[in-house]
mmCIF file of C-alpha atoms in Angstrom:
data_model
loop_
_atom_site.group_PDB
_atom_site.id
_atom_site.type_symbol
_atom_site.label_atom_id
_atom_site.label_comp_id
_atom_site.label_asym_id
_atom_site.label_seq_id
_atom_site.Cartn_x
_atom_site.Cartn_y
_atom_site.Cartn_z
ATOM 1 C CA UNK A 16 52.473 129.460 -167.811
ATOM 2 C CA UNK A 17 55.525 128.023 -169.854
ATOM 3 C CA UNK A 18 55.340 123.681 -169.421
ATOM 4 C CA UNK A 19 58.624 122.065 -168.921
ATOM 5 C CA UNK A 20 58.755 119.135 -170.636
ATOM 6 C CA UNK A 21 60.109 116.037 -168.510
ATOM 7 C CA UNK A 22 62.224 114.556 -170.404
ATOM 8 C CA UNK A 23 64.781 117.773 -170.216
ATOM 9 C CA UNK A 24 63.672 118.030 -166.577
ATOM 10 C CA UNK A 25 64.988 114.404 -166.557
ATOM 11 C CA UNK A 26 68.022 115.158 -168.261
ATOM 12 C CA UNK A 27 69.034 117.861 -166.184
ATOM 13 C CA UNK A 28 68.564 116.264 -162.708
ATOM 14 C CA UNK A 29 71.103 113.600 -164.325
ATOM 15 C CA UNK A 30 73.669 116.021 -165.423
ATOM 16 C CA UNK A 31 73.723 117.038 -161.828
ATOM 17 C CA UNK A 32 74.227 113.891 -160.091
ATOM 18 C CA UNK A 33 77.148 112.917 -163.244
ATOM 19 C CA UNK A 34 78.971 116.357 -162.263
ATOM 20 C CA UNK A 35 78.687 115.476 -158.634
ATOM 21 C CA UNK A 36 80.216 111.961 -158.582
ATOM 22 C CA UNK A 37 82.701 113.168 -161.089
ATOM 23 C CA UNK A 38 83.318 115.800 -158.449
ATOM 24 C CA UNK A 39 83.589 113.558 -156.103
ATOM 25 C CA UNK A 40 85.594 111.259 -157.604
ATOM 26 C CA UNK A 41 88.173 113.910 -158.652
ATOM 27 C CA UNK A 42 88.217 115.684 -154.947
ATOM 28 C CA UNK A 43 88.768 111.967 -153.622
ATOM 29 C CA UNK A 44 91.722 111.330 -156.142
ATOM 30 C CA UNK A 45 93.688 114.297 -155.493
ATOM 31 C CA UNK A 46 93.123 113.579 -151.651
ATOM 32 C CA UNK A 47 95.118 109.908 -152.688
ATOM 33 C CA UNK A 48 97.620 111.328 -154.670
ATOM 34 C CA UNK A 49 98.364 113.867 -152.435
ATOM 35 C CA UNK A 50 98.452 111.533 -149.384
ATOM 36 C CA UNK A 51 101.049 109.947 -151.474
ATOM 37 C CA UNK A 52 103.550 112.581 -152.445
ATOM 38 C CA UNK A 53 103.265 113.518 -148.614
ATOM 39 C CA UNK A 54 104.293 110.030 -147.575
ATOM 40 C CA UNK A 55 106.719 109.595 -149.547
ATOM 41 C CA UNK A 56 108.545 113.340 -149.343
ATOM 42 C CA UNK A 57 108.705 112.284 -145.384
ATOM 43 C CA UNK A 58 110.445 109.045 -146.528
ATOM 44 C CA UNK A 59 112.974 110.605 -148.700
ATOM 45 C CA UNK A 60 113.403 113.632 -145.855
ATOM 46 C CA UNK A 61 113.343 111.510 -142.494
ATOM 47 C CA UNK A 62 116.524 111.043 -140.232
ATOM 48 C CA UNK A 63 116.620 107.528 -140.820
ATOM 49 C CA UNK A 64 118.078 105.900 -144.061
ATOM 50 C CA UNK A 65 116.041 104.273 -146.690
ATOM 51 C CA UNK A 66 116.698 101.240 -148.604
ATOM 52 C CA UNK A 67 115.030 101.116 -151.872
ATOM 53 C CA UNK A 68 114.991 99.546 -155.179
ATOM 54 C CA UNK A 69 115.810 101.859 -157.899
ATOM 55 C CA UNK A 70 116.824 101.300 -161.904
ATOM 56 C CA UNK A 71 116.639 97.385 -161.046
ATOM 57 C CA UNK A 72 119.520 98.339 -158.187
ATOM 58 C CA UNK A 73 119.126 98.220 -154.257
ATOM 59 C CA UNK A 74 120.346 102.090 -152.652
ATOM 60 C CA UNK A 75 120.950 103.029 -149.677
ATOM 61 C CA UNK A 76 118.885 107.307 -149.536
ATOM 62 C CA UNK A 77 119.671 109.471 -147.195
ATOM 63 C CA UNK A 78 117.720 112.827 -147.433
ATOM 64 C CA UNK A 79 117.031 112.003 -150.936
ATOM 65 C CA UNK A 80 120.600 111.234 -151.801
ATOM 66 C CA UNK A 81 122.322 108.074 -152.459
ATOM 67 C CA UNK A 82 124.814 107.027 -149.713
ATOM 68 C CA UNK A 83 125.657 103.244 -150.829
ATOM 69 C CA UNK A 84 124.757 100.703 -153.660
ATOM 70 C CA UNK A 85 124.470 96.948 -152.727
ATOM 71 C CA UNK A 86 125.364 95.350 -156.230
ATOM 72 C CA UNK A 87 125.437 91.958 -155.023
ATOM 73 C CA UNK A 88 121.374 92.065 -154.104
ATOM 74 C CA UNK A 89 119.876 90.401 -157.138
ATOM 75 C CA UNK A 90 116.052 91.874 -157.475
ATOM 76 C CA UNK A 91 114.817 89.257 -159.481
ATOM 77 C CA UNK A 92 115.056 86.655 -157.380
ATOM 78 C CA UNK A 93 113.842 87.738 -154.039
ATOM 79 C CA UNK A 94 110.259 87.150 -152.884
ATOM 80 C CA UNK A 95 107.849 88.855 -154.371
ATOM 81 C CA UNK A 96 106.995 90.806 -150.835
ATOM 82 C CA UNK A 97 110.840 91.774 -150.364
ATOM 83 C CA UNK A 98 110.492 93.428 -153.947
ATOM 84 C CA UNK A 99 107.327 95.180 -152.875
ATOM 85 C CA UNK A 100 109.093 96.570 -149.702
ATOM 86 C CA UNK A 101 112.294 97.300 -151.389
ATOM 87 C CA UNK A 102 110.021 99.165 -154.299
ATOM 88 C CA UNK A 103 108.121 101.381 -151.213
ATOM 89 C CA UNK A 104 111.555 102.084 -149.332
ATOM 90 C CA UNK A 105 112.305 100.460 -145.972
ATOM 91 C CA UNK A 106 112.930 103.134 -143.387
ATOM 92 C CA UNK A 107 116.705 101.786 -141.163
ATOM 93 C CA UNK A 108 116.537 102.322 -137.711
ATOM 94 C CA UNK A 109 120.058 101.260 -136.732
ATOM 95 C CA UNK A 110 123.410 99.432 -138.735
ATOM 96 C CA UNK A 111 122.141 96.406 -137.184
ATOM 97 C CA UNK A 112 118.816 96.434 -138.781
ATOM 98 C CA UNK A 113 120.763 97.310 -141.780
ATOM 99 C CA UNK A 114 123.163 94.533 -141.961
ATOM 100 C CA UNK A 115 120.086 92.115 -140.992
ATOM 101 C CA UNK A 116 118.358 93.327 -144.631
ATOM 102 C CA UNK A 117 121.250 92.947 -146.830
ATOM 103 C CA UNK A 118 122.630 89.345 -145.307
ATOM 104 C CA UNK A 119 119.227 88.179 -146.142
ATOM 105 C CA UNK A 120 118.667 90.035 -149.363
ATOM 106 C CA UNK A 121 122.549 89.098 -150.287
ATOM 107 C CA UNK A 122 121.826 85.306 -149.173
#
């Protein structure tokens, strides 16, 4: 009868649960990154027109493509939870909506 000594015994069992968590870890990651690219492919694809801060400019996206550039919004100098929105994209739901955003991003 061959003995095992503990210590690889030891080892081993802890290899396991290090490639599980990595596992894990990696499964749960491309979940989140996935989740992502999905979100924001339905952004860039919906009906509705997205605003959205790109190359320090705010655009106007429709299906992915730019429809209008606001110049006169200044990033910089909006709060820092209007640059977070513009940053995700806000989704328009009507010209009024639209106008709304600008006069107060265009103060």
């Amino acid at each position: 009868m061959a003995i095992i000594p503990l210590k690889n015994t030891v080892v081993m069992q802890m290899s396991k649960k290090l490639i599980i968590i990595i596992l894990v870890f990696t499964v749960t990651l491309a979940v989140i990154i996935g989740s992502m690219l999905i979100i924001n492919y339905s952004r860039e694809n919906s009906k509705n027109p997205i605003l959205k801060e790109e190359n320090g400019q705010v655009k106007l996206f429709r299906n992915g493509n730019v429809i209008a550039i606001y110049d006169d919004i200044v990033i910089d100098i909006l709060p820092q939870k209007d640059r977070e929105a513009l940053k995700n994209g806000i989704e328009i739901k009507s010209e009024e909506e639209l106008m709304a955003i600008i006069e107060d991003y265009d103060g």
